[in-house]
mmCIF file with all atom_site columns, C-alpha atoms in Angstrom:
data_model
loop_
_atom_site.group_PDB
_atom_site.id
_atom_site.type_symbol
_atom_site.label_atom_id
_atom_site.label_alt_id
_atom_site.label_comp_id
_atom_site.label_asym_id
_atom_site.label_entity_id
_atom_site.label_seq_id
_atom_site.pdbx_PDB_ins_code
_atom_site.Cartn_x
_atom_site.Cartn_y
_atom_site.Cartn_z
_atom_site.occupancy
_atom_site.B_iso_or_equiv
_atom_site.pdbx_formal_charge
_atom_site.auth_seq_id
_atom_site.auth_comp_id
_atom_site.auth_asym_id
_atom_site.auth_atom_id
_atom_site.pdbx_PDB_model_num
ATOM 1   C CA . UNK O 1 1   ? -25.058 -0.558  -42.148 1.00 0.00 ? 1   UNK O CA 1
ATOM 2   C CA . UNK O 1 2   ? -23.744 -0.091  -38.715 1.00 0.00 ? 2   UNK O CA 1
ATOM 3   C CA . UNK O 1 3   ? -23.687 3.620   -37.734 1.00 0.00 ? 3   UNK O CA 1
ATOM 4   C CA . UNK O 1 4   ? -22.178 2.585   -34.037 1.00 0.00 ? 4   UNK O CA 1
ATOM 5   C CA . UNK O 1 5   ? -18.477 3.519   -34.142 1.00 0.00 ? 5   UNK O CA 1
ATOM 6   C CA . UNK O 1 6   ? -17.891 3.113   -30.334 1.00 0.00 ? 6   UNK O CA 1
ATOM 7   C CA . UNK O 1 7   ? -14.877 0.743   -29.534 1.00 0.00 ? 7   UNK O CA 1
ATOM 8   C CA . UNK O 1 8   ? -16.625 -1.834  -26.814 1.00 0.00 ? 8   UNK O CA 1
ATOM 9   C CA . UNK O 1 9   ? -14.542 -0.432  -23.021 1.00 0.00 ? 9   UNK O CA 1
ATOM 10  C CA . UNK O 1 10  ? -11.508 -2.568  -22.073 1.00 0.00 ? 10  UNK O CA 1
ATOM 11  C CA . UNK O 1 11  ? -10.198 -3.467  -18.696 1.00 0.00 ? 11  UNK O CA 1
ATOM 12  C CA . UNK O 1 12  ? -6.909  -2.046  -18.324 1.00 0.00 ? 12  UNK O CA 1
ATOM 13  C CA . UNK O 1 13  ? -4.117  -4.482  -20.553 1.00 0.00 ? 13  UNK O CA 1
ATOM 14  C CA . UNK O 1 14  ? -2.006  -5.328  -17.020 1.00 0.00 ? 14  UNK O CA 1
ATOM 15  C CA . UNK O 1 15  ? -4.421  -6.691  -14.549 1.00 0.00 ? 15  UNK O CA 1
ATOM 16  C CA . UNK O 1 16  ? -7.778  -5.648  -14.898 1.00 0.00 ? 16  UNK O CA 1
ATOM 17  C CA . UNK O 1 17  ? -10.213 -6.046  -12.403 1.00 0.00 ? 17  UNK O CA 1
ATOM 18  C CA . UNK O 1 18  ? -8.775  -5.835  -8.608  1.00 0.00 ? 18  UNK O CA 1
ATOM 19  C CA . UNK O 1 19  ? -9.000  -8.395  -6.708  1.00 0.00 ? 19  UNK O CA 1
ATOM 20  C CA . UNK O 1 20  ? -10.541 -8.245  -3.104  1.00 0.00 ? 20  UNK O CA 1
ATOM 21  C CA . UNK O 1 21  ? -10.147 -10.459 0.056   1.00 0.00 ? 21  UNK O CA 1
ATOM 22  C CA . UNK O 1 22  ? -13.712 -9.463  2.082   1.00 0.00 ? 22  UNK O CA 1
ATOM 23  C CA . UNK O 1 23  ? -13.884 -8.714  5.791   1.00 0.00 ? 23  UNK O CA 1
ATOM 24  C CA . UNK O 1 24  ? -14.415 -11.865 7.598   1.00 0.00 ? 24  UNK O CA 1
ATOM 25  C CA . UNK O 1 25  ? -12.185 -13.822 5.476   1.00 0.00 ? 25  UNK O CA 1
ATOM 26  C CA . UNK O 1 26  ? -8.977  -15.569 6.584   1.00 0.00 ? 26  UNK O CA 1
ATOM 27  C CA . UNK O 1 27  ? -6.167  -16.321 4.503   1.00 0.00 ? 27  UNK O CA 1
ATOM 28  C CA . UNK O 1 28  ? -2.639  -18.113 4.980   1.00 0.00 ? 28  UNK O CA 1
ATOM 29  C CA . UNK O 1 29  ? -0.634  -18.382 2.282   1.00 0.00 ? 29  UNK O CA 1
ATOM 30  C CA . UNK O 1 30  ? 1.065   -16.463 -1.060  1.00 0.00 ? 30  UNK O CA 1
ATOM 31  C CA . UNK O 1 31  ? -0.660  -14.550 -3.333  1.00 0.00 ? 31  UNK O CA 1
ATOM 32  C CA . UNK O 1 32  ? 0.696   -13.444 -7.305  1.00 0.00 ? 32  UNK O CA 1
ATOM 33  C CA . UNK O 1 33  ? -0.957  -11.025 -8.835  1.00 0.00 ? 33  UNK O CA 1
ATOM 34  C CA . UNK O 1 34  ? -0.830  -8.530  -11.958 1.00 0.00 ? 34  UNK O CA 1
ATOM 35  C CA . UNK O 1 35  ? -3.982  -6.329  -11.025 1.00 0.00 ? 35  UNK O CA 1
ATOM 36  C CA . UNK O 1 36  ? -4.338  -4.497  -7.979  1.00 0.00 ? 36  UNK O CA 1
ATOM 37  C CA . UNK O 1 37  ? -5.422  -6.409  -4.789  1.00 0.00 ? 37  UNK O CA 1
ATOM 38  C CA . UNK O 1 38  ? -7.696  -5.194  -1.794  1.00 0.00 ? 38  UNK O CA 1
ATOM 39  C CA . UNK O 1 39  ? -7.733  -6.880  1.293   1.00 0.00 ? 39  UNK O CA 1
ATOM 40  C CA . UNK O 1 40  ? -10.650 -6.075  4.016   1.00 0.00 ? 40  UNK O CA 1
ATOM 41  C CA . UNK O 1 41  ? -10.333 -9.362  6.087   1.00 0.00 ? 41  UNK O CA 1
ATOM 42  C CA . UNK O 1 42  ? -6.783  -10.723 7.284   1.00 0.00 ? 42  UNK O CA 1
ATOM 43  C CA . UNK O 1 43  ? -3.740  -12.499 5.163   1.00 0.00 ? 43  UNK O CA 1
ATOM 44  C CA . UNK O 1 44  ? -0.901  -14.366 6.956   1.00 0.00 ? 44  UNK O CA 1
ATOM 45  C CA . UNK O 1 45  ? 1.736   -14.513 4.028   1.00 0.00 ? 45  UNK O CA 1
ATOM 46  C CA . UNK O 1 46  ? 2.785   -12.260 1.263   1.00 0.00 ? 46  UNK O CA 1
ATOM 47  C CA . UNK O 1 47  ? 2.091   -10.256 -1.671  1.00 0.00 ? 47  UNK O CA 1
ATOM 48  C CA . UNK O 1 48  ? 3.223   -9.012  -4.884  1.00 0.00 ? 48  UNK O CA 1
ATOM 49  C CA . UNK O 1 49  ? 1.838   -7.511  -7.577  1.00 0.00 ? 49  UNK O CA 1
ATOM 50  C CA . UNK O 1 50  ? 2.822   -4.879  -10.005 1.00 0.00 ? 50  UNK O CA 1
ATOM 51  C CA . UNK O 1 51  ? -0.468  -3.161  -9.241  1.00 0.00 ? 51  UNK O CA 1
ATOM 52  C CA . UNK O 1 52  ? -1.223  -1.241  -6.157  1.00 0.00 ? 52  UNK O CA 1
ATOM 53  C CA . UNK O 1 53  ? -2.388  -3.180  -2.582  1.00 0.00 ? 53  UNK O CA 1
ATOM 54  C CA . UNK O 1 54  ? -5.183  -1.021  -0.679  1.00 0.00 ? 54  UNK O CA 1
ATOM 55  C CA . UNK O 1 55  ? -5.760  -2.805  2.886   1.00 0.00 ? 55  UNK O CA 1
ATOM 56  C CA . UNK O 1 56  ? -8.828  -1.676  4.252   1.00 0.00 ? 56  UNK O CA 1
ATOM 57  C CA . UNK O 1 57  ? -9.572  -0.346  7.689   1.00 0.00 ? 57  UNK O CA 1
ATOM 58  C CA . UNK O 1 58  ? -10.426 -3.699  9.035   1.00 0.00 ? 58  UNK O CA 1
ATOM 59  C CA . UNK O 1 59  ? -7.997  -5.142  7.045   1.00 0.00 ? 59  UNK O CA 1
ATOM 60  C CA . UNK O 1 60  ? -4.792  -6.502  8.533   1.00 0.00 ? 60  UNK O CA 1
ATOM 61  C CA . UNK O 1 61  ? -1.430  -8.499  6.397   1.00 0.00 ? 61  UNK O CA 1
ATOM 62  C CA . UNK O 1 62  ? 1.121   -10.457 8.510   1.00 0.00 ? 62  UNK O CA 1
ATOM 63  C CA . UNK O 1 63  ? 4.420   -10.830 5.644   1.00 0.00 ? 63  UNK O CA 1
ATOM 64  C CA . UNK O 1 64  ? 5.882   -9.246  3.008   1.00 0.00 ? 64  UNK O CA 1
ATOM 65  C CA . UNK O 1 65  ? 4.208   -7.245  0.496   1.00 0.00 ? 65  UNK O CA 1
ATOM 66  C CA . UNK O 1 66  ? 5.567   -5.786  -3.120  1.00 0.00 ? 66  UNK O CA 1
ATOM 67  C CA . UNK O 1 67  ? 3.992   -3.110  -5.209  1.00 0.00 ? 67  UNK O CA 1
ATOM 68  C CA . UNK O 1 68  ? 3.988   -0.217  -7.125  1.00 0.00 ? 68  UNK O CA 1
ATOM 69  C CA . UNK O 1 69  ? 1.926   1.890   -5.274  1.00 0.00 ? 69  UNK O CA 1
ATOM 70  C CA . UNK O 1 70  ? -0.328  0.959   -1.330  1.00 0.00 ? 70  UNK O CA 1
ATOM 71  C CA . UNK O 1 71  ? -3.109  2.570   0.072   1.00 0.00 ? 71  UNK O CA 1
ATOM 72  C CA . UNK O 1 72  ? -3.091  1.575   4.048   1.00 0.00 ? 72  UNK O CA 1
ATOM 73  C CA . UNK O 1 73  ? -6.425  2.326   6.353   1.00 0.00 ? 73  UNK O CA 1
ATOM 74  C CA . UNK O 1 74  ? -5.852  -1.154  8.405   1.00 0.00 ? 74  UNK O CA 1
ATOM 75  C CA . UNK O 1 75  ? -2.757  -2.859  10.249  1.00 0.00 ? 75  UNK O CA 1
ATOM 76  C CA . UNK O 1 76  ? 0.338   -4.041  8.537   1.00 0.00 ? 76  UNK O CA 1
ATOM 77  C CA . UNK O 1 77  ? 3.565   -5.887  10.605  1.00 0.00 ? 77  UNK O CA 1
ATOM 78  C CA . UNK O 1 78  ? 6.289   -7.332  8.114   1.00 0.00 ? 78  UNK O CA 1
ATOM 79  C CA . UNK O 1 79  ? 8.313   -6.092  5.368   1.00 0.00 ? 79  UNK O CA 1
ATOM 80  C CA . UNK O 1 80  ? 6.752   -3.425  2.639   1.00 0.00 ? 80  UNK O CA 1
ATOM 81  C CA . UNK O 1 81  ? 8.250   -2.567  -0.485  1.00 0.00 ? 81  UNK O CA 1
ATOM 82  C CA . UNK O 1 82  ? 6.817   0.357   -2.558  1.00 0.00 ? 82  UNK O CA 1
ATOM 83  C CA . UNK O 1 83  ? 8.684   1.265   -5.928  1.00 0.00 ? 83  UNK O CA 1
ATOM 84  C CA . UNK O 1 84  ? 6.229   4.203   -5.920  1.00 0.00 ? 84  UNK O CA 1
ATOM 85  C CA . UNK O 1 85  ? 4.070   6.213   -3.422  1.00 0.00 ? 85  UNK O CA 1
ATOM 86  C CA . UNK O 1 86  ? 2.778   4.571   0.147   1.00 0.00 ? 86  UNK O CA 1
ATOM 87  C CA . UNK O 1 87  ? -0.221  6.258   1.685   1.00 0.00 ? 87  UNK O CA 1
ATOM 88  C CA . UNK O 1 88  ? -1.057  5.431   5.259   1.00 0.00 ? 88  UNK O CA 1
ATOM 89  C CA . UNK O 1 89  ? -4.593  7.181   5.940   1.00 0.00 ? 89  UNK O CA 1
ATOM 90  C CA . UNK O 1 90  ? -5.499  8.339   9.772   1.00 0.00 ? 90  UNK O CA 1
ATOM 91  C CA . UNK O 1 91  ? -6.562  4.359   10.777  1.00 0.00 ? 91  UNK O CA 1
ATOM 92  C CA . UNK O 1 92  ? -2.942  3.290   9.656   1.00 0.00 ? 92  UNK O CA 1
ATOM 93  C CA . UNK O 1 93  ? -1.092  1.127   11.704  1.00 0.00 ? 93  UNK O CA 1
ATOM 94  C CA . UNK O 1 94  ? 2.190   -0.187  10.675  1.00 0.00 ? 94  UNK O CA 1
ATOM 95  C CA . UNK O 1 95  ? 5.094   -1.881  12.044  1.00 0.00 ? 95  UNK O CA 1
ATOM 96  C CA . UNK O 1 96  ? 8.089   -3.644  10.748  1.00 0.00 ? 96  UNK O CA 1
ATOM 97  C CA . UNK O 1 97  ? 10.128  -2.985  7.098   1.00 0.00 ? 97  UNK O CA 1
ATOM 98  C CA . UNK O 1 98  ? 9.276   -0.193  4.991   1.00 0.00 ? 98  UNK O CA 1
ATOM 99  C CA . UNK O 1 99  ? 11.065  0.838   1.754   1.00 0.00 ? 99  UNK O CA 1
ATOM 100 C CA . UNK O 1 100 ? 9.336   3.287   -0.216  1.00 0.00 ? 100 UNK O CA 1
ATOM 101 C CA . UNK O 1 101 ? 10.086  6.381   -3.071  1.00 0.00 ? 101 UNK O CA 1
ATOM 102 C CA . UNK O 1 102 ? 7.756   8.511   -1.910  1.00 0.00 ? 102 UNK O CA 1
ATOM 103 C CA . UNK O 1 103 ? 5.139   9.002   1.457   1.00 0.00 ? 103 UNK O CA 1
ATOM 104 C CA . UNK O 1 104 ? 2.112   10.456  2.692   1.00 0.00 ? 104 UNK O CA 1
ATOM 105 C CA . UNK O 1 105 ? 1.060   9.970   6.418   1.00 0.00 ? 105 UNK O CA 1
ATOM 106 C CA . UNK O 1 106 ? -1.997  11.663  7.237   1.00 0.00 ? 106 UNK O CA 1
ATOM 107 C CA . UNK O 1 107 ? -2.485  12.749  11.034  1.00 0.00 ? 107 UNK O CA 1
ATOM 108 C CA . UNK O 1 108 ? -3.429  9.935   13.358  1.00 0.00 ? 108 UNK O CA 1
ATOM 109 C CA . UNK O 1 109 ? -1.514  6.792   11.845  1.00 0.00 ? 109 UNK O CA 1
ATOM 110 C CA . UNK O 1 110 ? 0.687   4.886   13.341  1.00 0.00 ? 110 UNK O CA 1
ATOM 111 C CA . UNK O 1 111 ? 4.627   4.465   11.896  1.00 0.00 ? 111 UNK O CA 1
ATOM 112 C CA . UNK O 1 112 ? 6.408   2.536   13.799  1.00 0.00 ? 112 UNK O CA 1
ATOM 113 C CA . UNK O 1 113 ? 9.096   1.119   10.685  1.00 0.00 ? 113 UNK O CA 1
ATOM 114 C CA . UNK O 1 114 ? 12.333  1.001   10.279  1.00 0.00 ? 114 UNK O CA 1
ATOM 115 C CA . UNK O 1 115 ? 12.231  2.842   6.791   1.00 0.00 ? 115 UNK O CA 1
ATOM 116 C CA . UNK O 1 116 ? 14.456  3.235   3.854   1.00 0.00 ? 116 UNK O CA 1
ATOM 117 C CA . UNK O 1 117 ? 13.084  5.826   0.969   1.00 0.00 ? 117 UNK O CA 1
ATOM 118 C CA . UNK O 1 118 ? 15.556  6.035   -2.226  1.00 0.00 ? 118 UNK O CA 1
ATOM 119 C CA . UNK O 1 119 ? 14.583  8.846   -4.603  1.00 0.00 ? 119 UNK O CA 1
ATOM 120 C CA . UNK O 1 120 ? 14.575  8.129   -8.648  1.00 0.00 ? 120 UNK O CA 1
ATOM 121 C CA . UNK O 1 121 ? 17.485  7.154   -9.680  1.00 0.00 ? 121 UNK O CA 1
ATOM 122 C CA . UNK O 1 122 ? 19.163  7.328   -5.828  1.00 0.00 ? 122 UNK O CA 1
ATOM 123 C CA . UNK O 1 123 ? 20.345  4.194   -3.775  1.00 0.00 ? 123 UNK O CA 1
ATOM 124 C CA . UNK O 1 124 ? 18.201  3.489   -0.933  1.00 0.00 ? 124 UNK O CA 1
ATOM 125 C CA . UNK O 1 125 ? 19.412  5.143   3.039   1.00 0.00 ? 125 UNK O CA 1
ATOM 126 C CA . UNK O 1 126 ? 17.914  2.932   5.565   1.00 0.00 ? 126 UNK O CA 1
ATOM 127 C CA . UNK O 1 127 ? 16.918  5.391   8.493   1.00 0.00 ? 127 UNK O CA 1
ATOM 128 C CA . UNK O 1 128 ? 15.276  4.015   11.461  1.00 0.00 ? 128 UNK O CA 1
ATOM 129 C CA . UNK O 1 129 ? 11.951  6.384   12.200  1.00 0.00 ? 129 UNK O CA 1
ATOM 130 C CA . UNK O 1 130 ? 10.264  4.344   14.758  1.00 0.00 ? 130 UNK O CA 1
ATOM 131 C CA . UNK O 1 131 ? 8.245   7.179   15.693  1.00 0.00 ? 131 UNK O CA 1
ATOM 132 C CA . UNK O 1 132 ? 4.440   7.366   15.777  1.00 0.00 ? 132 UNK O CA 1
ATOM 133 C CA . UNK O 1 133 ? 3.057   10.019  13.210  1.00 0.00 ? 133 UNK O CA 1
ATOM 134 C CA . UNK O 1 134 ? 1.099   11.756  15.989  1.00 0.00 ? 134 UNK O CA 1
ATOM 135 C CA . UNK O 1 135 ? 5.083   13.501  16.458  1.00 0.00 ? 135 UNK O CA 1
ATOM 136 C CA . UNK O 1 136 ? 5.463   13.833  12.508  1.00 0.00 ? 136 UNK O CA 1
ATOM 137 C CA . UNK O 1 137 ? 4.346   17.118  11.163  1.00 0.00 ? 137 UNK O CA 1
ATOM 138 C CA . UNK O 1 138 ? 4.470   18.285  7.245   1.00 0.00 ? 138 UNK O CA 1
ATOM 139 C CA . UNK O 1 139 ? 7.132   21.152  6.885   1.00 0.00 ? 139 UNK O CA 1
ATOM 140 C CA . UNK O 1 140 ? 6.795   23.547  3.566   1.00 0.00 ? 140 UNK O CA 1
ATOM 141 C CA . UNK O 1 141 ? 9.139   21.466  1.608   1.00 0.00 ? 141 UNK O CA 1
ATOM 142 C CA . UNK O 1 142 ? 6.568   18.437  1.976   1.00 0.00 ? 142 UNK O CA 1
ATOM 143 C CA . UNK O 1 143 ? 8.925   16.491  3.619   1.00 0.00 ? 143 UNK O CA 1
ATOM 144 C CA . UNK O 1 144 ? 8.136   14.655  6.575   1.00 0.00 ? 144 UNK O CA 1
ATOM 145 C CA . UNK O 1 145 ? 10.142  16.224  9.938   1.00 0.00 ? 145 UNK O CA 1
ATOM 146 C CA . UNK O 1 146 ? 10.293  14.640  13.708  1.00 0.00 ? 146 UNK O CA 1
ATOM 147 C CA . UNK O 1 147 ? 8.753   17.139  15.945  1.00 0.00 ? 147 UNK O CA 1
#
């Protein structure tokens, strides 16, 4: 008799493991995923995925990219669509599309997008920001304020 009552760990039932593209890779083209997706080397095309994209901070993505939720350390220039939360850490450095539900710049990154942020529920207000985040400062509310 088997005294060993401990269910075997399972990968997550929508995607699983992520998926990485390394530094010192090139790639041109689409990519499809489920699962989140990491990219430390350089993509010229687009992603979606109903996971969350991290780009790393040598990592750079020429196109349009879908998600739930994106981490940002590298460079980004194309359209960005985030049904949730977009990060851009200190390294950041993005330029073109952005239309997000929530944000979180940290000091140092570089917005320059026009961006569009619709709450739950709300239709989307383009605004055009196309300012750098070194002039963006947090206000009490959390929300993000030109200085």
């Amino acid at each position: 008799m088997f005294s060993d009552n401990k269910k075997p760990r399972a990968m997550s039932e929508i995607g699983g493991q992520p998926n990485r593209i390394e530094k010192n890779t090139k790639i041109k083209g689409d990519i499809i995923s489920e699962a989140d997706f990491r990219i430390d080397g350089k993509l010229d095309g687009n992603v979606k995925t109903s996971g969350k994209v991290v780009i790393g901070k040598d990592g750079y993505i020429h196109g349009k990219v879908e998600c739930v939720n994106a981490d940002i350390e590298g460079n980004f220039n194309g359209e960005l669509l985030v049904s949730d939360l977009l990060t851009l850490k200190s390294s950041a450095v993005i330029e073109g599309t952005v239309q997000v539900s929530k944000l979180a710049v940290e000091p140092g990154a570089t917005f320059n997008a026009s961006c569009s942020m619709k709450g739950k529920g709300a239709p989307a207000a383009p605004s055009n920001m196309g300012i750098k985040s070194e002039q963006v400062r947090n206000t009490d509310a959390g929300r993000v304020k030109a200085s």
